[in-house]
Tab-separated table of C-alpha atoms in Angstrom:
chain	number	residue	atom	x	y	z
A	1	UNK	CA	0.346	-6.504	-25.951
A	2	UNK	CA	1.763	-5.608	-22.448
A	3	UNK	CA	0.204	-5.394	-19.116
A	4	UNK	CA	0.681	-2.233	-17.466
A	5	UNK	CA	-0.304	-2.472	-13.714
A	6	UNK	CA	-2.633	0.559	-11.650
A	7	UNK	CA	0.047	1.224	-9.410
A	8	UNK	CA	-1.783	4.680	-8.351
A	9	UNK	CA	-4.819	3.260	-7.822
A	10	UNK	CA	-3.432	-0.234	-5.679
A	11	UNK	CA	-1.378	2.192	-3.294
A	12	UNK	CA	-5.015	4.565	-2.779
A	13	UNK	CA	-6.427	0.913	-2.263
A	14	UNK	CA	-4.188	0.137	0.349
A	15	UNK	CA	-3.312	3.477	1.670
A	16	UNK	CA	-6.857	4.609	2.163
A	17	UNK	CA	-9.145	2.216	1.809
A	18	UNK	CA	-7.939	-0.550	3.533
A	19	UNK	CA	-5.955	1.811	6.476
A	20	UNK	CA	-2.723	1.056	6.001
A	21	UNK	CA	-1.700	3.354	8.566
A	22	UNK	CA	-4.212	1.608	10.917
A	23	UNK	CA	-2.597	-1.784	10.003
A	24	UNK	CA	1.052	-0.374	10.664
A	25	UNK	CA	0.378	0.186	14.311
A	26	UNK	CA	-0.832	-3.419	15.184
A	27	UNK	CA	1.920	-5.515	16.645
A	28	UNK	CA	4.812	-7.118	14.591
A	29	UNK	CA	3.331	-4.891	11.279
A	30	UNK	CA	5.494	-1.996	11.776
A	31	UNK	CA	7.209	-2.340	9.117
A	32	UNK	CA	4.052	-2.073	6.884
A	33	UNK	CA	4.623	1.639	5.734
A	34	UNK	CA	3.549	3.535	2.563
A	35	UNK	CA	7.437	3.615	1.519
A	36	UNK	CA	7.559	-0.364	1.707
A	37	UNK	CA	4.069	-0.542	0.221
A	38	UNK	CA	5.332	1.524	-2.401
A	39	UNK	CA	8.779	-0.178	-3.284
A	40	UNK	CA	7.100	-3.676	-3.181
């Protein structure tokens, strides 16, 4: 038996419901994009 994580829905998670794009303008989070989100 393996484990096979909800990537699709963890990015929606973050992406929309917890405004990631919101989050990436805040100071020192700029860094915090959907492409790093995504490769992390």
């Amino acid at each position: 038996m393996s484990y096979v994580a909800p990537v699709k829905d963890m990015l929606f998670a973050i992406n929309e419901l917890a405004g990631l794009s919101d989050v990436n303008v805040l100071p020192g989070c700029e860094d915090a994009t959907a492409e790093t989100v995504e490769a992390v």
